[in-house]
CSV table of C-alpha atoms in Angstrom, one decimal:
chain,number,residue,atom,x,y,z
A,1,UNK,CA,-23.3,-47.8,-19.8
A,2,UNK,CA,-25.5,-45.1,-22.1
A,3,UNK,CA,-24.8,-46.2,-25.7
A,4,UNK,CA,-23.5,-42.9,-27.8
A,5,UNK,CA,-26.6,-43.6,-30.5
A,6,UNK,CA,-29.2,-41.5,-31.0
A,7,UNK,CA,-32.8,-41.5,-33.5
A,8,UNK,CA,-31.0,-38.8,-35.5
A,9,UNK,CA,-27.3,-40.8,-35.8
A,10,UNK,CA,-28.7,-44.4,-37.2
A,11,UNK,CA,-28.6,-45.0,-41.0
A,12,UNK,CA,-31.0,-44.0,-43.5
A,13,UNK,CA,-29.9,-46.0,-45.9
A,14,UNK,CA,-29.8,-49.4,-43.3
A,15,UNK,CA,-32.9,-51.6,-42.0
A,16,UNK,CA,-34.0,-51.3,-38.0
A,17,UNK,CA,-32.1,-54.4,-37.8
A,18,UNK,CA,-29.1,-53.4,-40.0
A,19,UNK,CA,-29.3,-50.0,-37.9
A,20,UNK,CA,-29.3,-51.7,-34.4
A,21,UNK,CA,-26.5,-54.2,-35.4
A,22,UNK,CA,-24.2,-51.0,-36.9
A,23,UNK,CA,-25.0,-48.9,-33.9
A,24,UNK,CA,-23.8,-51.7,-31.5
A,25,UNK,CA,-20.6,-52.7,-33.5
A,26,UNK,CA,-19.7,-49.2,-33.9
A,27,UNK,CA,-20.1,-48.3,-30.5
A,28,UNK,CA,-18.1,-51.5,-29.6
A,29,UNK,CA,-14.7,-50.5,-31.5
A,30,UNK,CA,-15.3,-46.7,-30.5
A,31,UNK,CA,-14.9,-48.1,-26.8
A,32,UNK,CA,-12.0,-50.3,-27.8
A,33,UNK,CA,-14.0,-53.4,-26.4
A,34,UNK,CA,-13.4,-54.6,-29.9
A,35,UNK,CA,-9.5,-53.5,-30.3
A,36,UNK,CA,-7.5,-52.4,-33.3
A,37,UNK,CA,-6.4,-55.8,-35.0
A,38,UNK,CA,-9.3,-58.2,-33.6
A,39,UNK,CA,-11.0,-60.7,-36.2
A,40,UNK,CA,-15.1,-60.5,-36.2
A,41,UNK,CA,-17.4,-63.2,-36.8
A,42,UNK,CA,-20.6,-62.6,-38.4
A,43,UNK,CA,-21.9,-65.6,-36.5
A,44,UNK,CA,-20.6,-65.0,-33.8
A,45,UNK,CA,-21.9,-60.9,-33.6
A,46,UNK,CA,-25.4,-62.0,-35.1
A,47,UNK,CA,-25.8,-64.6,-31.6
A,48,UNK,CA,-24.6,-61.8,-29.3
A,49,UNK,CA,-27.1,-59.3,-31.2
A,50,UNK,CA,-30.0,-61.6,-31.5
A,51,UNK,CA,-29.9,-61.1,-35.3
A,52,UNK,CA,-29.3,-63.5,-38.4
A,53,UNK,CA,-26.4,-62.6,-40.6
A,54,UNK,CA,-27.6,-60.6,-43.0
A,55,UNK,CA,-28.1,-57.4,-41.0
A,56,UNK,CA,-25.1,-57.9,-39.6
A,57,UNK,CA,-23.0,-58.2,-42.8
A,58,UNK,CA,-24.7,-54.6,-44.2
A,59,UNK,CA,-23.7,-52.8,-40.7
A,60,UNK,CA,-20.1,-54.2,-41.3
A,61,UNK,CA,-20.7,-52.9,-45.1
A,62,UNK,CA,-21.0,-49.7,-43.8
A,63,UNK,CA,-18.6,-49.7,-41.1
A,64,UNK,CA,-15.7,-50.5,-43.9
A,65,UNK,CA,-17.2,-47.7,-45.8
A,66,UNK,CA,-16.5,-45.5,-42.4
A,67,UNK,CA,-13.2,-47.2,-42.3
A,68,UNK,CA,-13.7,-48.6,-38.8
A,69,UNK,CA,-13.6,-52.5,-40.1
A,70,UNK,CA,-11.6,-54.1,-42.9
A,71,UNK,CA,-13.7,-57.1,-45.3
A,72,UNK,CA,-10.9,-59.4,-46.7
A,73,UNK,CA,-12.3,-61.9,-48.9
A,74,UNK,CA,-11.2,-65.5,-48.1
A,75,UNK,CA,-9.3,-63.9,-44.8
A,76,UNK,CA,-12.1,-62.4,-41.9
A,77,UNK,CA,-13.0,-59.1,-41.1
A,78,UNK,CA,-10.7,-57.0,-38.5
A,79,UNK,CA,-11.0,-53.3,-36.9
A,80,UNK,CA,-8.8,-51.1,-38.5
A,81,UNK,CA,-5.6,-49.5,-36.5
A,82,UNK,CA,-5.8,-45.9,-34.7
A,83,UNK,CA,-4.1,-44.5,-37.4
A,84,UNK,CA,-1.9,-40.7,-36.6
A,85,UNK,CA,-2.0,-39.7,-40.4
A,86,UNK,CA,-5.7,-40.3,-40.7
A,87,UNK,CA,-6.1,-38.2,-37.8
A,88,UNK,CA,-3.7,-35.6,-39.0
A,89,UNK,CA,-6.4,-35.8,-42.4
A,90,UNK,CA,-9.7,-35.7,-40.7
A,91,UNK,CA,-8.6,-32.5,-38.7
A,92,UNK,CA,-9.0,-30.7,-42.7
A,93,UNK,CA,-12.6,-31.9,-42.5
A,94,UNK,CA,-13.1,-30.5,-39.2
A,95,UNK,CA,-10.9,-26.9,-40.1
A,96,UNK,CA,-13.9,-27.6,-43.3
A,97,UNK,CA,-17.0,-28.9,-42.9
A,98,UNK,CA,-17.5,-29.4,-38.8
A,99,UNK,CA,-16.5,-25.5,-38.6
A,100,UNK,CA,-19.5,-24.9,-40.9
A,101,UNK,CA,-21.9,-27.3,-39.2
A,102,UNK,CA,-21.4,-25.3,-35.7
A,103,UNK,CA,-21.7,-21.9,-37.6
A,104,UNK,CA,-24.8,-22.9,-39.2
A,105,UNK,CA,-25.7,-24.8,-36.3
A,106,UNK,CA,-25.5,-21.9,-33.9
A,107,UNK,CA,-27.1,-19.4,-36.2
A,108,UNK,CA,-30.0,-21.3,-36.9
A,109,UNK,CA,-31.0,-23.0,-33.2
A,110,UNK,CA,-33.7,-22.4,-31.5
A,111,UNK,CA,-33.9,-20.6,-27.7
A,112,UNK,CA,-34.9,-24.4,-26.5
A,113,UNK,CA,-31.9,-25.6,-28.6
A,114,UNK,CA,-29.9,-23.3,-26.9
A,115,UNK,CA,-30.8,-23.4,-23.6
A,116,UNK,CA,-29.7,-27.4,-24.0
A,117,UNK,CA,-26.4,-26.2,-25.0
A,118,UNK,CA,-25.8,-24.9,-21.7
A,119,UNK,CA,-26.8,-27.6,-19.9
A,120,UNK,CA,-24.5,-29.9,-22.1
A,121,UNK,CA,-21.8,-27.8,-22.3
A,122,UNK,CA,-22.0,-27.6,-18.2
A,123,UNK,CA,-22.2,-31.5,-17.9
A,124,UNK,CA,-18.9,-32.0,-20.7
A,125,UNK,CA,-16.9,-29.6,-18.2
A,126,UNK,CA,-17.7,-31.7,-14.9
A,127,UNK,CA,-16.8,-34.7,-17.5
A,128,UNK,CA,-13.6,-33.2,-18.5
A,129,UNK,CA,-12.5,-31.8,-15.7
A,130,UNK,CA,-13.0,-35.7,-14.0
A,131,UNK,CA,-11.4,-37.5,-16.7
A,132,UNK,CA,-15.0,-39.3,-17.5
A,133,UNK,CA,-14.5,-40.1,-21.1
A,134,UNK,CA,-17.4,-41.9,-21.6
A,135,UNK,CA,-19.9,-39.5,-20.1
A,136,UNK,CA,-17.9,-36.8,-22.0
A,137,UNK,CA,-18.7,-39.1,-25.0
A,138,UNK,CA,-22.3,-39.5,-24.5
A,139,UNK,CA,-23.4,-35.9,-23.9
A,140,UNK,CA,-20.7,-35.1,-26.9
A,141,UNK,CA,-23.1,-36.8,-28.7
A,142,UNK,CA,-26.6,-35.3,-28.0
A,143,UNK,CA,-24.6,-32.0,-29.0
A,144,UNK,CA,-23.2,-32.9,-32.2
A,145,UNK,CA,-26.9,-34.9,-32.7
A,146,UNK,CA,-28.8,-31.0,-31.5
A,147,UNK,CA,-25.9,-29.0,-33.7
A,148,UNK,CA,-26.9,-31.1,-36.6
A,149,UNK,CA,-30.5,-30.8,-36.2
A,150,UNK,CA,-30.4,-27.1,-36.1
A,151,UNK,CA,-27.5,-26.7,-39.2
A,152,UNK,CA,-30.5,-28.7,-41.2
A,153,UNK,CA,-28.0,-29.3,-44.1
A,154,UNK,CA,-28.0,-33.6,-44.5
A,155,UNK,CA,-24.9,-33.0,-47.2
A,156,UNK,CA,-23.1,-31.3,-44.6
A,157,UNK,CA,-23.8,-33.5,-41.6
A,158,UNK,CA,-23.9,-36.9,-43.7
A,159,UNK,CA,-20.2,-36.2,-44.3
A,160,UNK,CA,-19.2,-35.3,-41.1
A,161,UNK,CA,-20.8,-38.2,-39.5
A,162,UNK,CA,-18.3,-40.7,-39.4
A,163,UNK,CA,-15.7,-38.7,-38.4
A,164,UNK,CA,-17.1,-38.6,-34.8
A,165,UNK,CA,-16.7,-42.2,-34.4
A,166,UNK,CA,-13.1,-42.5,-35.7
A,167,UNK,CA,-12.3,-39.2,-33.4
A,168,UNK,CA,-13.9,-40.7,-30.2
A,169,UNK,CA,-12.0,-44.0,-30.9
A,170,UNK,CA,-8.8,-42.0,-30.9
A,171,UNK,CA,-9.7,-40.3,-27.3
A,172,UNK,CA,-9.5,-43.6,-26.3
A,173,UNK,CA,-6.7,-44.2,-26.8
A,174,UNK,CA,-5.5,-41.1,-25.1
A,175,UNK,CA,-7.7,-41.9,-22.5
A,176,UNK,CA,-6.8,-40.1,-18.8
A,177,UNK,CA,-3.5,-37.8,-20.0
A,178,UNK,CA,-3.3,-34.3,-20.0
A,179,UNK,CA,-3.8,-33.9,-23.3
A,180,UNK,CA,-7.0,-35.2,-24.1
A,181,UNK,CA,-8.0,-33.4,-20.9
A,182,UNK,CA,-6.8,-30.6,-22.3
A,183,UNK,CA,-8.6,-30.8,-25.5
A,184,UNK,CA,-12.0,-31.7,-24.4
A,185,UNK,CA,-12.1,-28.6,-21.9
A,186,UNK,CA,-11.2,-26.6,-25.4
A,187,UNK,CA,-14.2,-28.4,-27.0
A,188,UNK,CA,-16.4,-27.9,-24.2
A,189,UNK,CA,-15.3,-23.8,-25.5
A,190,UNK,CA,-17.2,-24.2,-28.6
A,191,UNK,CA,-20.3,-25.6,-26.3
A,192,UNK,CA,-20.5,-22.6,-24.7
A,193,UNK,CA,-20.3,-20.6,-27.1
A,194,UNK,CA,-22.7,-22.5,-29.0
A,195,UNK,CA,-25.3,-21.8,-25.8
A,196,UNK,CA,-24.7,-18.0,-26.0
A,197,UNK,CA,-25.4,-18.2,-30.1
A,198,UNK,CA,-21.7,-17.0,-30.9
A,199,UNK,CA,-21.0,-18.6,-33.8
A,200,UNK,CA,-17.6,-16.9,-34.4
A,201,UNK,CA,-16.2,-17.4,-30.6
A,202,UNK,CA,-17.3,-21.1,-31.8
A,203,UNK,CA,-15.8,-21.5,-34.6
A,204,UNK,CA,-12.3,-19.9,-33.4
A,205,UNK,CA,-12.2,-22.5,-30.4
A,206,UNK,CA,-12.9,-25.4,-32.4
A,207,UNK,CA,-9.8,-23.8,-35.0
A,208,UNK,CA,-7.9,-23.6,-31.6
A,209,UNK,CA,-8.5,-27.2,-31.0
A,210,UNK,CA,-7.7,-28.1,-34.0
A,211,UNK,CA,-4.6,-27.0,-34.0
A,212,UNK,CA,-3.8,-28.3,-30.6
A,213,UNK,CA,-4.5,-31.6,-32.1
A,214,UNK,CA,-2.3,-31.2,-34.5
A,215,UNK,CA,0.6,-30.5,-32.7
A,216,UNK,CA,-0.3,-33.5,-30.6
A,217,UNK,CA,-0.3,-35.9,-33.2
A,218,UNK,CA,2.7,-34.0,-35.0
A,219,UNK,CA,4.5,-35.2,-32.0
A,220,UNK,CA,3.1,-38.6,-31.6
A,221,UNK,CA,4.4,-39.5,-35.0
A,222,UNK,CA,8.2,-37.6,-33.9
């Protein structure tokens, strides 16, 4: 299975090692192979991973700060819950900042970057309209990793970041209805619009999705 990690989504601020180890754990609990609720083991991560502890215990460092994981001194770490409110507040970063990451994004790519677009946003719709999350995933990736490249604005996309993983992680749970279904085939909108260099047409899809989300969760919480 293609791991959702790319050059430009590792941390600056981590080791190779760290990096590798926090790529892999992430990816892990953003698949649900490590659930809500489970306990990790530094030990027990660092044999699967090949790696001692220490890289291990600064990717979990950064996966608390990313609120994917929870360090309790004296009691283990364990993943966080999917969580509807935090949902309900990262769809205010997303009406924010991710709005102004595809406008800049847009404006500023290049024809190559562009002409990617199109091929991504055509391989999300055959995802979508399948019900392949994980493909969907893995070319959602690339985009975001392409949109951030071209918005060149590391204040911007350094926030933004983490929200992708506690998003995807969500899908997952929502994994095969209608509405996720529904949703991604919105996102795959702002894709397309991103290959024809409309940054407004973007940027009013992703607004639309956002408020589909809402009302999604809105009702999840009823």
């Amino acid at each position: 299975m293609a791991q959702t990690t790319t050059a430009r989504d590792t941390a600056r601020d981590l080791d190779p090692f760290a990096s590798t180890a926090y790529a892999s754990i992430r990816d892990r609990i953003v698949r649900l192979d490590l659930p809500p609720g489970s306990l990790i083991s530094e030990n027990s991560l660092g044999a699967e991973l090949g790696l001692s502890r220490t890289p291990v215990r600064e990717a979990l460092k950064r996966l608390e700060r990313e609120y994917l994981v929870s360090i309790m001194p004296r009691r283990g770490i364990v993943v966080t819950d999917v969580d509807l409110r935090q949902q309900l507040q990262l769809l205010d970063m997303r009406r924010g900042i991710e709005v102004r990451i595809i406008a800049r994004g847009i404006e500023r790519a290049t024809p190559d970057q562009r002409a990617e677009f199109k091929r991504l946003a055509e391989g999300m719709q055959k995802c979508a309209e399948l019900n392949d999350l994980q493909g969907y995933v893995d070319i959602d990736a690339v985009f975001d990793a392409i949109i951030e490249e071209s918005c060149a604005n590391r204040f911007l996309t350094d926030a933004m970041r983490p929200v992708h993983a506690l998003i995807r992680r969500y899908w997952q749970t929502q994994k095969g209805s209608d509405t996720l279904r529904a949703a991604l085939l919105q996102h795959v909108k702002v894709a397309h619009a991103a290959a024809l260099g409309n940054a407004e047409e973007a940027r009013s899809a992703l607004l639309d999705l956002c408020e589909m989300s809402e009302q999604h969760l809105l009702k999840q919480m009823r």
